CSV table of C-alpha atoms in Angstrom, one decimal:
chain,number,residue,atom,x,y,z
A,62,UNK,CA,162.6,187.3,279.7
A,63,UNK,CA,164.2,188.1,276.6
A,64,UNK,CA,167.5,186.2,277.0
A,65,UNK,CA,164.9,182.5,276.6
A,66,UNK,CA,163.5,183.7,273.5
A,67,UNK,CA,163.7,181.2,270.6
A,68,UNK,CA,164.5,182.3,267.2
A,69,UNK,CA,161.4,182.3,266.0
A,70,UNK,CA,160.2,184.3,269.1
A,71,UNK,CA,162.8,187.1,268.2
A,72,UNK,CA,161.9,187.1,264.7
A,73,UNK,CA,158.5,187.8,265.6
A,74,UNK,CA,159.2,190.1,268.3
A,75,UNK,CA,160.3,192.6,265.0
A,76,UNK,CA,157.5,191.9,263.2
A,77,UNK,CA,154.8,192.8,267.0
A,78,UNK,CA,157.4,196.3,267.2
A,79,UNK,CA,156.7,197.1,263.3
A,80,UNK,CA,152.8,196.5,264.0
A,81,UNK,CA,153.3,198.6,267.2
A,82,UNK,CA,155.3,201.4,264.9
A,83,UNK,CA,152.2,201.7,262.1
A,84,UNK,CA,149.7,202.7,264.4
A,85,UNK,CA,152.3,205.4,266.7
A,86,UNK,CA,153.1,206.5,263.3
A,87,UNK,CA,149.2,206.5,261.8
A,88,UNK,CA,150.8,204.7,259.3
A,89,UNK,CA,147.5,202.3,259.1
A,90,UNK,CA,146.1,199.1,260.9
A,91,UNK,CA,148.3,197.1,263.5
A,92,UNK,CA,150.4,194.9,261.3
A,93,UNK,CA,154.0,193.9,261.0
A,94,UNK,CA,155.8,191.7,259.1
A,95,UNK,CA,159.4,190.5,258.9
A,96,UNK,CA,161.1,188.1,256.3
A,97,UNK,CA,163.4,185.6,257.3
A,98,UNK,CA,166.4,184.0,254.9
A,99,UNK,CA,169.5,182.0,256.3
A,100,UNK,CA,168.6,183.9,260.0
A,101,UNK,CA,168.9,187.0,258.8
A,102,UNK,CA,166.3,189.6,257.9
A,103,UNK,CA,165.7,190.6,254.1
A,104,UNK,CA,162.5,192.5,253.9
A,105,UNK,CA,160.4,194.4,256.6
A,106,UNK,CA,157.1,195.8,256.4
A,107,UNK,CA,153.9,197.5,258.3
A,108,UNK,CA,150.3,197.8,256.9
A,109,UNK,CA,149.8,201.9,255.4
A,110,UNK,CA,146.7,201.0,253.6
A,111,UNK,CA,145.3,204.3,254.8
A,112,UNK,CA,148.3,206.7,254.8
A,113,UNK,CA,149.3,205.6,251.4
A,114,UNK,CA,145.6,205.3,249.8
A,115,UNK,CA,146.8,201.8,248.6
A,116,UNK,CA,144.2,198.9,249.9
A,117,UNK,CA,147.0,196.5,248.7
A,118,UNK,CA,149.7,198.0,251.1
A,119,UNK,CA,148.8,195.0,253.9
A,120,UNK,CA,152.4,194.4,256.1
A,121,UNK,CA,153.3,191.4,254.5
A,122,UNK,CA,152.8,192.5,251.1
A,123,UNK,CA,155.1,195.3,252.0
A,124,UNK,CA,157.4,193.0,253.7
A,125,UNK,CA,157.3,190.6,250.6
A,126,UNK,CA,158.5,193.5,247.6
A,127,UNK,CA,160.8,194.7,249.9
A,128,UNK,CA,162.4,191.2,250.4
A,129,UNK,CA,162.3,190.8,246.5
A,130,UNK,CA,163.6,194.4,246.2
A,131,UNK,CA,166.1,193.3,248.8
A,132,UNK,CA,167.6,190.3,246.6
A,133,UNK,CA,166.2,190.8,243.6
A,134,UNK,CA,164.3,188.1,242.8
A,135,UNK,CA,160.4,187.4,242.2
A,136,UNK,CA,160.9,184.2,244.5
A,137,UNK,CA,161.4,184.0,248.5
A,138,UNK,CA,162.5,180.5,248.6
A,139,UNK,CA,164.1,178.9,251.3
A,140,UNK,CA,162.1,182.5,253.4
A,141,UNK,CA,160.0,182.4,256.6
A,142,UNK,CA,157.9,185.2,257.4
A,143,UNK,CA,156.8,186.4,260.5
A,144,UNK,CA,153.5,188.2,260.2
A,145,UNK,CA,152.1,189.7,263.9
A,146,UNK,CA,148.7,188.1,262.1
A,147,UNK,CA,147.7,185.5,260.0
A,148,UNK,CA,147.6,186.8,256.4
A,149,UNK,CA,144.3,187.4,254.8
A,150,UNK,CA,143.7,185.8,251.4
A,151,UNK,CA,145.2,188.5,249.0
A,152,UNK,CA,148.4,188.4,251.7
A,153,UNK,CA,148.4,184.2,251.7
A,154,UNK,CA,148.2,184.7,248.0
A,155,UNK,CA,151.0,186.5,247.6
A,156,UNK,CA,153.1,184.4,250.1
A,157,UNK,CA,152.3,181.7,247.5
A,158,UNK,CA,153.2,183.5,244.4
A,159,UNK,CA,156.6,184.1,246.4
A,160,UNK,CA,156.7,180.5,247.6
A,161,UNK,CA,157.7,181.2,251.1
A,162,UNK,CA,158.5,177.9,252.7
A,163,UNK,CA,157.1,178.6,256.1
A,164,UNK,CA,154.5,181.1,258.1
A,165,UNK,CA,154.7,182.0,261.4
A,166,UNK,CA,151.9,184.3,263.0
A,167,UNK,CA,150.9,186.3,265.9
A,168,UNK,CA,147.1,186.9,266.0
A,169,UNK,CA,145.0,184.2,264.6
A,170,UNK,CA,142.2,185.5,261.9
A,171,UNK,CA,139.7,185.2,264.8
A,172,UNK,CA,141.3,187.6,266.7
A,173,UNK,CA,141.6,189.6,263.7
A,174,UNK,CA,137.7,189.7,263.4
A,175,UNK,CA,137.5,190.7,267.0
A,176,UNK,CA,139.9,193.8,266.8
A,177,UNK,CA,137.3,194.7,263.9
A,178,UNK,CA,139.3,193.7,260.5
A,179,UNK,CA,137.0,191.5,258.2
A,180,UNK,CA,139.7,188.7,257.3
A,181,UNK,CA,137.4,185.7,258.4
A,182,UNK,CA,134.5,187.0,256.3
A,183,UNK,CA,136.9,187.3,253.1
A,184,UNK,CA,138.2,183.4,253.7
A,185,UNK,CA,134.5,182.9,253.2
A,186,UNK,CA,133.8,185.0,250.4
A,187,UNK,CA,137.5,183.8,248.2
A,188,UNK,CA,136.1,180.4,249.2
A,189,UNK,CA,132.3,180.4,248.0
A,190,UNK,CA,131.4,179.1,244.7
A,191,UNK,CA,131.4,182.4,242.0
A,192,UNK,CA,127.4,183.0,242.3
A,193,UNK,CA,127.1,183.2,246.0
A,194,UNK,CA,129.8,185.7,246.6
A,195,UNK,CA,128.6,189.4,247.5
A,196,UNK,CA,130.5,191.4,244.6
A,197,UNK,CA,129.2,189.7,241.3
A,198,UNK,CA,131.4,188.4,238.5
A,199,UNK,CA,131.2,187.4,235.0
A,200,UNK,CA,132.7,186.2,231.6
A,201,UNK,CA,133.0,189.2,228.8
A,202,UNK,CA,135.4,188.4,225.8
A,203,UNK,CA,136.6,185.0,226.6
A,204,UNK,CA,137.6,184.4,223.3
A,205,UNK,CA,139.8,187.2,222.9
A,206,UNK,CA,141.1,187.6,226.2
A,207,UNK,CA,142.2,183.5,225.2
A,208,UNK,CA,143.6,184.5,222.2
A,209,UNK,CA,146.6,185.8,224.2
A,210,UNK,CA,147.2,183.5,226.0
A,211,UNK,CA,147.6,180.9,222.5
A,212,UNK,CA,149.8,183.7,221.9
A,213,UNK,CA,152.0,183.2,225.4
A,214,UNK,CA,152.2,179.9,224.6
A,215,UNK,CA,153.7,180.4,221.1
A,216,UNK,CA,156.1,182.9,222.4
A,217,UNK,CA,159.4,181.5,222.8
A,218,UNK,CA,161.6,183.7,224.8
A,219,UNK,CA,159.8,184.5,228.4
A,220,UNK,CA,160.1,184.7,231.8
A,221,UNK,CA,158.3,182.1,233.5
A,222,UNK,CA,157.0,182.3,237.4
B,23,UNK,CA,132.1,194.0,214.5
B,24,UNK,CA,133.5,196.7,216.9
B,25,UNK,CA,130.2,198.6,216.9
B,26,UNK,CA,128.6,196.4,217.8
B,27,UNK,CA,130.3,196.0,220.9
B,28,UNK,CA,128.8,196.4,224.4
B,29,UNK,CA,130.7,198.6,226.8
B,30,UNK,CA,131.5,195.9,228.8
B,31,UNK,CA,133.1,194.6,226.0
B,32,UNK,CA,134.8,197.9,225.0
B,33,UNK,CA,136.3,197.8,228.6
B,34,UNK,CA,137.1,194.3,228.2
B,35,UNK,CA,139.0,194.9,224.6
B,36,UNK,CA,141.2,197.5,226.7
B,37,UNK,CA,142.2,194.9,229.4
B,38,UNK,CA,143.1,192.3,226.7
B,39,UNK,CA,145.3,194.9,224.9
B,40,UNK,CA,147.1,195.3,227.8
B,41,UNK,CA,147.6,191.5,228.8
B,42,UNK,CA,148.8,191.6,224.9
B,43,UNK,CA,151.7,194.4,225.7
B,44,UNK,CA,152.8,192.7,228.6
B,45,UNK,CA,153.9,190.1,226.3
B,46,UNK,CA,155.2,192.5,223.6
B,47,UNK,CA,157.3,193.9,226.0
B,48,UNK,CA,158.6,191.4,228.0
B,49,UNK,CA,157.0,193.2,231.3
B,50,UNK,CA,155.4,189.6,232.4
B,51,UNK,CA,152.5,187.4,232.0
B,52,UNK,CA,150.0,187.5,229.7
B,53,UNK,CA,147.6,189.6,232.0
B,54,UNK,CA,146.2,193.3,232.0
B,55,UNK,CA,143.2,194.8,233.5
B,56,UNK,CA,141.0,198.0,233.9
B,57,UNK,CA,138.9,199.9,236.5
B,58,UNK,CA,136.1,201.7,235.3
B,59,UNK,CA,134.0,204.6,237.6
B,60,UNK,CA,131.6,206.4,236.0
B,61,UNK,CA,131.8,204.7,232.5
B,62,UNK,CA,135.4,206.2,233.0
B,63,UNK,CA,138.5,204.4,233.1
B,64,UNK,CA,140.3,205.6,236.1
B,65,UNK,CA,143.5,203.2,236.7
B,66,UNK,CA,145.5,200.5,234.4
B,67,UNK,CA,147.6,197.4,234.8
B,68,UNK,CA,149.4,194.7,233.4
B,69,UNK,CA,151.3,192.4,234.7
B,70,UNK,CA,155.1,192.7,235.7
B,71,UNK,CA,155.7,190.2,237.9
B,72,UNK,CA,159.5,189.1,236.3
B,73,UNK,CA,161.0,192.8,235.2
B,74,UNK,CA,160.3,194.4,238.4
B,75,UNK,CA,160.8,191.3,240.4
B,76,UNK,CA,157.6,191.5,242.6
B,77,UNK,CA,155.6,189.1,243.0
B,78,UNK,CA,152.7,190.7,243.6
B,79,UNK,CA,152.4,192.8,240.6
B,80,UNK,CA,149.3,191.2,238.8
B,81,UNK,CA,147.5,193.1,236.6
B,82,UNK,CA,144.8,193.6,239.2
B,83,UNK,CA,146.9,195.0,241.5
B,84,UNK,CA,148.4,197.5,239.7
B,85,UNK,CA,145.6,198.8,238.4
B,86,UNK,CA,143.9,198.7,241.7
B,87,UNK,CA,147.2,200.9,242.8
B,88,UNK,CA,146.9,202.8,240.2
B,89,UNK,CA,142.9,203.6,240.6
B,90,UNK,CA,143.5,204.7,243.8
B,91,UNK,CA,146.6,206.6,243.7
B,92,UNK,CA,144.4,208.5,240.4
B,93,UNK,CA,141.5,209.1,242.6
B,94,UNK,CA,143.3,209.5,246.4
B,95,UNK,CA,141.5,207.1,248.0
B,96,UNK,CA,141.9,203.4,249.1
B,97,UNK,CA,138.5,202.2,248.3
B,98,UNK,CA,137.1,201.6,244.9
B,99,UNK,CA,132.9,201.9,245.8
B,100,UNK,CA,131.0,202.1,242.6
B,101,UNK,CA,133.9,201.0,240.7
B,102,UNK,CA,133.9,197.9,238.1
B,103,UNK,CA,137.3,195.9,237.2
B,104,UNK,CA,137.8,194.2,233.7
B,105,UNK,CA,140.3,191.6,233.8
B,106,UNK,CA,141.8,189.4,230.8
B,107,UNK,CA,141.6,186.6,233.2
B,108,UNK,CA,139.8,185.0,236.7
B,109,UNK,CA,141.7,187.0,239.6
B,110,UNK,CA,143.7,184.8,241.4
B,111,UNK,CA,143.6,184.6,245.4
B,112,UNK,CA,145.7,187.6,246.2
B,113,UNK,CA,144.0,190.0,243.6
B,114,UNK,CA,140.0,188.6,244.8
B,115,UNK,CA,141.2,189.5,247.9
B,116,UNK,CA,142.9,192.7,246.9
B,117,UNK,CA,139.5,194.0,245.6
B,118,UNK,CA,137.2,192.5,248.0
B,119,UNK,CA,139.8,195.1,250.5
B,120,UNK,CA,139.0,198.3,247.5
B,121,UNK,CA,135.1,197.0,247.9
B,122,UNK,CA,134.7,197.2,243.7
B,123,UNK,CA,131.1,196.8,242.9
B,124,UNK,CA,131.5,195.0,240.1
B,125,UNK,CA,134.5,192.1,238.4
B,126,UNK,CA,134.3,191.4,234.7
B,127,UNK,CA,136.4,188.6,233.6
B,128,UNK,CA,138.0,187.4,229.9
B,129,UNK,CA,140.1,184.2,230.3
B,130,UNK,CA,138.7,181.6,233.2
B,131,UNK,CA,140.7,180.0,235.9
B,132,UNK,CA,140.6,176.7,234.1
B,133,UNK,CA,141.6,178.9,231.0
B,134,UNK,CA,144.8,180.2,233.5
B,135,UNK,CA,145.9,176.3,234.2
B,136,UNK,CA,145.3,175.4,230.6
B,137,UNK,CA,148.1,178.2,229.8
B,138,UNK,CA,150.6,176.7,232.4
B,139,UNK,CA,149.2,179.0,235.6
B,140,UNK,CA,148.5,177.8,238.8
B,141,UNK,CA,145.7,179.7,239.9
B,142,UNK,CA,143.5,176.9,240.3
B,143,UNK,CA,146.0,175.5,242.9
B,144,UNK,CA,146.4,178.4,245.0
B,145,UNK,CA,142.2,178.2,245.7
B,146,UNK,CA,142.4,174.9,246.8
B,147,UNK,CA,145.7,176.2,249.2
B,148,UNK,CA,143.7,178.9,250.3
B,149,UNK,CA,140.9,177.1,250.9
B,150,UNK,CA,142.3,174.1,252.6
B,151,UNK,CA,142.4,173.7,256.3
B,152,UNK,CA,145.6,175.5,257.6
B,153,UNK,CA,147.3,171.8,258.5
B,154,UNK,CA,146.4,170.4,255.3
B,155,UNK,CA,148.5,173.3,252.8
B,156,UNK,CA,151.5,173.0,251.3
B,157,UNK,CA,153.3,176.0,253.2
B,158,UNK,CA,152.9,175.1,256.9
B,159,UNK,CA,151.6,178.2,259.4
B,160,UNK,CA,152.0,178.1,263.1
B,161,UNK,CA,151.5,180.8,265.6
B,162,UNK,CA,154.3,182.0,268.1
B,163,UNK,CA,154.3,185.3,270.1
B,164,UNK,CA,150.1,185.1,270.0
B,165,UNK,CA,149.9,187.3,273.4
B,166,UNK,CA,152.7,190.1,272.7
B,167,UNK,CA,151.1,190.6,269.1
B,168,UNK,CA,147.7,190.8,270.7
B,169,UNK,CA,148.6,193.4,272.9
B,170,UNK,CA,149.3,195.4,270.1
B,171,UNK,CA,145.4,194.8,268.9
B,172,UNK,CA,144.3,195.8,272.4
B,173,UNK,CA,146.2,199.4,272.0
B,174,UNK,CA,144.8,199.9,268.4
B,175,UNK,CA,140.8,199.4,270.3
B,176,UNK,CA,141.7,201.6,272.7
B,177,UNK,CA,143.7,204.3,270.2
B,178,UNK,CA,140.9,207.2,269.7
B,179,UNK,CA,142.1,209.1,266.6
B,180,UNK,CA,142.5,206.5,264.1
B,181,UNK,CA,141.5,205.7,260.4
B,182,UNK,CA,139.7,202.5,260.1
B,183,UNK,CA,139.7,200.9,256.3
């Protein structure tokens, strides 16, 4: 009953048909994304990890450079966006980096796990101390790699974000 | 005492150079990273987050992009990353998705807040309970966008990632 829809239903309704879309299209996994600004839409986007050999090409990542494409800006302020599930971390990160002011999703990130996609593990593994995640990290050149950013610091024209 | 270096640290000294011409340049933030296969450096990045205005273009993720376009695929097994600095959120969870074997950092993320970053912020976003974060998240459309989910299972020809 389309004609009740809220706003937000109808916003989200675009970003279900663009997660419908990928997979008719073998574009990649079932995700869509739509951003919002002032009620109108800016930036759309559907996950082609696989038909693009990009692991970073997630729906709302998409949706989010094509929004900043859109109005040329590294900042979504004053956006929504409308993801048909919740983001994962590297897609909640990015949402950040944009500051987005609000999320609305489909799926939750438990239903995400039980179409298959490994979401919840990766909250766990972003979220565990350095030495107990699976892929191992460590400190090489800290000292030089700090020297630039003394040398940031000291510059005096740049672009903040 | 360059030969004395490790190859870690040759990889590393690459990285920095590149988080060093970022600045030069005026291409972004003070960031630039490397993935190695095969003692072979297969994809570069630095950041340029304000002159192309995306967000999402971290040094990690471009060179993760880049890695992958070089070697057509959308997973980095065997691979190691070099980074002049602790990946953020979005770039942990971009190569948790490219399953790199490996992170070497430079800079730490208290070294990233020290230099004005907020990295350290975003884990403890990330990490908080969805009603306790900054940008609030609530779910609409939940059954439409898991019908979508339902058609991917059922989809036989399709590339999982």
């Amino acid at each position: 009953m389309q004609y009740n829809m809220t706003r937000e239903e109808k916003f989200m309704q675009e970003a279900i048909q663009l997660s419908q879309n990928a997979i008719d299209n073998n574009n990649g996994g079932p995700f869509g994304s739509v951003i919002v600004k002032n009620n109108i839409v800016i930036g759309r986007g559907y996950n082609k990890v696989t038909s693009t050999n990009d692991p970073t090409a997630h729906a709302e990542m998409v949706a989010i450079r094509d929004a900043c494409k859109n109005i040329n800006s590294f900042q979504l302020e004053d956006c929504e966006i409308y993801t048909s599930c919740e983001p994962c971390p590297m897609c909640l990160g990015a949402i950040y980096w944009a500051r987005a002011k609000h999320i609305y999703i489909g799926n939750t990130r438990q239903d995400a796990a039980d179409a298959g996609f490994d979401d919840a593990m990766m909250y766990g593994e972003i979220c565990a101390p350095i030495e107990k995640r699976k892929i191992p990290m460590e400190t090489v050149g800290r000292q030089a790699a700090n020297k630039v950013f003394i040398n940031w610091n000291d510059k005096e024209k740049k672009a903040r974000y």
